[in-house]
mmCIF file with all atom_site columns, C-alpha atoms in Angstrom:
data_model
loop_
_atom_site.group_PDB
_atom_site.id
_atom_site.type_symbol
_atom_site.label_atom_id
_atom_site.label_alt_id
_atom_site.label_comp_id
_atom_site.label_asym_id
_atom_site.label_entity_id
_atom_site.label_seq_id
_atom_site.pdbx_PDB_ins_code
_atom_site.Cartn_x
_atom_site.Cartn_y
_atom_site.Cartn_z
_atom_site.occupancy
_atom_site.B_iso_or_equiv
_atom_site.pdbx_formal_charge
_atom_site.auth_seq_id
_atom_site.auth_comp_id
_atom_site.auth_asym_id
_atom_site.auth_atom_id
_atom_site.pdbx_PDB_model_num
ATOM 1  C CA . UNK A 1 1  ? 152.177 24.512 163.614 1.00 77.00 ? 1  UNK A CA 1
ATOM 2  C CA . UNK A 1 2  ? 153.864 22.599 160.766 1.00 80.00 ? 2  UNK A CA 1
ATOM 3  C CA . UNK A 1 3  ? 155.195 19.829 162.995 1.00 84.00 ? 3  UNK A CA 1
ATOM 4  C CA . UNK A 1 4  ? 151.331 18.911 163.845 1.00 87.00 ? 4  UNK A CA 1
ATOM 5  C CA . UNK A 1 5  ? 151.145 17.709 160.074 1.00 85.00 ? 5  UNK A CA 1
ATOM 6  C CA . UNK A 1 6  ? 153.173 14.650 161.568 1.00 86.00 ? 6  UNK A CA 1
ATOM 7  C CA . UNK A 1 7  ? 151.672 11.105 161.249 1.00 89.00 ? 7  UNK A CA 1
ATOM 8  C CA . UNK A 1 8  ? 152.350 10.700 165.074 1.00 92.00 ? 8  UNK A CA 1
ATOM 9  C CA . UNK A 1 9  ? 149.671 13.650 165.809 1.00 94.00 ? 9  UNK A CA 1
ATOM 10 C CA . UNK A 1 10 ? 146.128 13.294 165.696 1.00 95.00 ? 10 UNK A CA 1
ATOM 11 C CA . UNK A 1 11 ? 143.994 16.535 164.872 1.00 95.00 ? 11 UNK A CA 1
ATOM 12 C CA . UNK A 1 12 ? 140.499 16.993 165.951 1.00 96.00 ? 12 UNK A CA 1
ATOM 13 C CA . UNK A 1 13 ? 138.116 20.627 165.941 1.00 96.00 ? 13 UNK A CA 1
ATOM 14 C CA . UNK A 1 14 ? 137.127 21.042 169.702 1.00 95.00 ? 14 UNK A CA 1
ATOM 15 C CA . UNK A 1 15 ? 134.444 23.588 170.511 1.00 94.00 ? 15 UNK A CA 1
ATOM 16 C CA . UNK A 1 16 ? 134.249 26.863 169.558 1.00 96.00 ? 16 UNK A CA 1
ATOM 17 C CA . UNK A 1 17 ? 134.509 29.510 172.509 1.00 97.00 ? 17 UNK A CA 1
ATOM 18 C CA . UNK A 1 18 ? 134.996 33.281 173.454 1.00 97.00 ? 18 UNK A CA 1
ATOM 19 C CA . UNK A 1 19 ? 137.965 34.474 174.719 1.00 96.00 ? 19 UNK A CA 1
ATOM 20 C CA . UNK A 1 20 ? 137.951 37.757 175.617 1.00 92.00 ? 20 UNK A CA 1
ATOM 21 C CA . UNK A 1 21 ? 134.633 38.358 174.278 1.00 94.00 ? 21 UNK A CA 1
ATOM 22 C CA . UNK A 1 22 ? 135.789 37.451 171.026 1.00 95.00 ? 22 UNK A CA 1
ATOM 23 C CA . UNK A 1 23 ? 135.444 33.724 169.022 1.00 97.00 ? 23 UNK A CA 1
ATOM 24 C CA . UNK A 1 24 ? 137.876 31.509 168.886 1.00 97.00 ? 24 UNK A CA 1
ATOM 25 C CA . UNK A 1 25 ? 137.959 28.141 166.972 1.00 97.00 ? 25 UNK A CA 1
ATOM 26 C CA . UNK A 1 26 ? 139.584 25.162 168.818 1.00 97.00 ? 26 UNK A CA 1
ATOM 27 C CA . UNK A 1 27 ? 141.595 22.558 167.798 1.00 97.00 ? 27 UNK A CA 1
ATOM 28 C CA . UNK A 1 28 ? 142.516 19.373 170.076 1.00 97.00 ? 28 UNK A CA 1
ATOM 29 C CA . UNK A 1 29 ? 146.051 17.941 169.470 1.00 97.00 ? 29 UNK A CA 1
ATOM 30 C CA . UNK A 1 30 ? 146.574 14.284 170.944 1.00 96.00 ? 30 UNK A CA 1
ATOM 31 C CA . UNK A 1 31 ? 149.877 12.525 170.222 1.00 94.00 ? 31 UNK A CA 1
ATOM 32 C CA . UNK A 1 32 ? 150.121 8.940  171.697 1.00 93.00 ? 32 UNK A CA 1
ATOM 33 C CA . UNK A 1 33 ? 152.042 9.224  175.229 1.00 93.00 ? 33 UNK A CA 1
ATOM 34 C CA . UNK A 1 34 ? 151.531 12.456 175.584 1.00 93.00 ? 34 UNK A CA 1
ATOM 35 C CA . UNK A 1 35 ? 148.752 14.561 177.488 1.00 94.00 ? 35 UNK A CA 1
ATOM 36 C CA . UNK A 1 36 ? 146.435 16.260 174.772 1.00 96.00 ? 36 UNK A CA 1
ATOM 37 C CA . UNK A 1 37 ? 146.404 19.995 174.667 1.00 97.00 ? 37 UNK A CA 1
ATOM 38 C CA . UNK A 1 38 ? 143.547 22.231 173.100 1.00 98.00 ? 38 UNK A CA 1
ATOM 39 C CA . UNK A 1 39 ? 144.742 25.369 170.777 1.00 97.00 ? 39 UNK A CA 1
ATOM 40 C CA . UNK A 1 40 ? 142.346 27.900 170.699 1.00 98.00 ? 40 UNK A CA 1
ATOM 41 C CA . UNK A 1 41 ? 142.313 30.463 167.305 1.00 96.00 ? 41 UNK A CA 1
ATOM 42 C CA . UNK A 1 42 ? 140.634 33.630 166.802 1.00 95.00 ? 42 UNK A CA 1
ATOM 43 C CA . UNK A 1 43 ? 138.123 33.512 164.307 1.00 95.00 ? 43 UNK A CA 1
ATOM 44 C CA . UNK A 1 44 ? 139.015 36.346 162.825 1.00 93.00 ? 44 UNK A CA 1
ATOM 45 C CA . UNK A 1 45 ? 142.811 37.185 162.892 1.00 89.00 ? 45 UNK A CA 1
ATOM 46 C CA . UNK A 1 46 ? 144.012 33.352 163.178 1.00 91.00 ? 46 UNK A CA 1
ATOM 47 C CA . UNK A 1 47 ? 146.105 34.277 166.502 1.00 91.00 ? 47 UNK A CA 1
ATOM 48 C CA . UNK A 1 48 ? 146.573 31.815 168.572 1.00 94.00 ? 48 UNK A CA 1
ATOM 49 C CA . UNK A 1 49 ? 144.646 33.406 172.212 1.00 96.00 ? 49 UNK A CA 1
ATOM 50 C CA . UNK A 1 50 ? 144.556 30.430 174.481 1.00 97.00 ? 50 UNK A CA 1
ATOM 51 C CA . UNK A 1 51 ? 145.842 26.951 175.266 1.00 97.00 ? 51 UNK A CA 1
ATOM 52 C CA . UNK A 1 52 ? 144.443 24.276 178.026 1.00 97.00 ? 52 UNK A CA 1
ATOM 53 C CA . UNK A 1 53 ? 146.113 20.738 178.574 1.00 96.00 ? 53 UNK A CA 1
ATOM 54 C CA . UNK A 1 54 ? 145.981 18.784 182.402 1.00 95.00 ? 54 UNK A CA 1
ATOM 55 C CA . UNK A 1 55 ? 149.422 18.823 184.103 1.00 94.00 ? 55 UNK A CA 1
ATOM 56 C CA . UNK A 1 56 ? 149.842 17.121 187.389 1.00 91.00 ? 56 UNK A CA 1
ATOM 57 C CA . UNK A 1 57 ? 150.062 19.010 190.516 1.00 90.00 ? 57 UNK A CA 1
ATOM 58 C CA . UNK A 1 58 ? 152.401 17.219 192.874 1.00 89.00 ? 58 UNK A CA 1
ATOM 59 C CA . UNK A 1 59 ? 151.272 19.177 195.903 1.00 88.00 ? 59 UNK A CA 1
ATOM 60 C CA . UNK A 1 60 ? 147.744 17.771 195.754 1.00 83.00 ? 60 UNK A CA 1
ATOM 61 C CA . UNK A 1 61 ? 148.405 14.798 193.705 1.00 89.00 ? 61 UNK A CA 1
ATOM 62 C CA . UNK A 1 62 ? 145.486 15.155 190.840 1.00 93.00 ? 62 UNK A CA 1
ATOM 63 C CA . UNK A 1 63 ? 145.651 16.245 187.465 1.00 93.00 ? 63 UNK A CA 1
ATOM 64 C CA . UNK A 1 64 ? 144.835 19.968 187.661 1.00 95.00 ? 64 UNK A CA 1
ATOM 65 C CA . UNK A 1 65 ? 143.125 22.361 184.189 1.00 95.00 ? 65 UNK A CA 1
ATOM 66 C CA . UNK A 1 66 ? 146.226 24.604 182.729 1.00 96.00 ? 66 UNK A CA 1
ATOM 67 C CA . UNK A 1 67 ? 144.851 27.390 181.198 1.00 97.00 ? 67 UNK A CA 1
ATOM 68 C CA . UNK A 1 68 ? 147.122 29.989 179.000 1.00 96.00 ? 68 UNK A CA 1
ATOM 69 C CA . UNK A 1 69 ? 146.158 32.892 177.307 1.00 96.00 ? 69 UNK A CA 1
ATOM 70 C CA . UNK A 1 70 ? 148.068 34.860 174.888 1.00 93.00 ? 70 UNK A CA 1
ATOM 71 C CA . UNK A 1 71 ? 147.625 39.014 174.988 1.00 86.00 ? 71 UNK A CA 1
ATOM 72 C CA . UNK A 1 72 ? 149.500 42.095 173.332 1.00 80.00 ? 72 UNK A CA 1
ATOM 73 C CA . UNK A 1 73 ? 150.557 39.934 169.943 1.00 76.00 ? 73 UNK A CA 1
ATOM 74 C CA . UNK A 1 74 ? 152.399 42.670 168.341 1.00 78.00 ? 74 UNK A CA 1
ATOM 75 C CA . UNK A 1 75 ? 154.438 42.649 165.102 1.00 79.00 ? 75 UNK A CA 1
ATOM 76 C CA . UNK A 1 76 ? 158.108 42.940 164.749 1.00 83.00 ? 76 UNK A CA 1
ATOM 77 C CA . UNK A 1 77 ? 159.151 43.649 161.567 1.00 86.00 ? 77 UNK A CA 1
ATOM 78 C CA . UNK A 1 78 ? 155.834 42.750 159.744 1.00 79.00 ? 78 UNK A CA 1
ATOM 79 C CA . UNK A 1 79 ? 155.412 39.485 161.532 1.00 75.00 ? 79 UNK A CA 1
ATOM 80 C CA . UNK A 1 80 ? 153.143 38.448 164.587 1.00 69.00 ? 80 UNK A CA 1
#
């Protein structure tokens, strides 16, 4: 995440949600000419558990909701 400390990138605290029953803090990252894209946190371990940002779908020709979640962080030799 250190290369969101940029000037270029503009920070903003988006909504709080649950993902996968747990809470997870968001965080909206908007960079001029680029699409933004929301990080989502859990609250408690700080793991990043989800990501949503509009792509384009060419097929239908609209901007379409791109959802990612992140499962089974494990550690490999003491790191996440």
């Amino acid at each position: 995440l250190a290369p969101l400390k940029g000037k270029d990138f503009k920070l903003t605290k988006a909504d709080e949600i649950k993902v996968d029953g747990k809470a997870a803090v968001g965080l909206l990252v908007a960079r001029k000419g680029n699409r933004d894209v929301k990080l989502y946190f859990d609250k408690e371990t700080h793991a990043l558990v989800k990501t949503e940002r509009k792509v384009r779908d060419l097929s239908e020709r609209k901007d379409i909701l791109e959802e990612m979640y992140f499962t089974n962080v494990k550690d490999v030799d003491g790191i996440k």
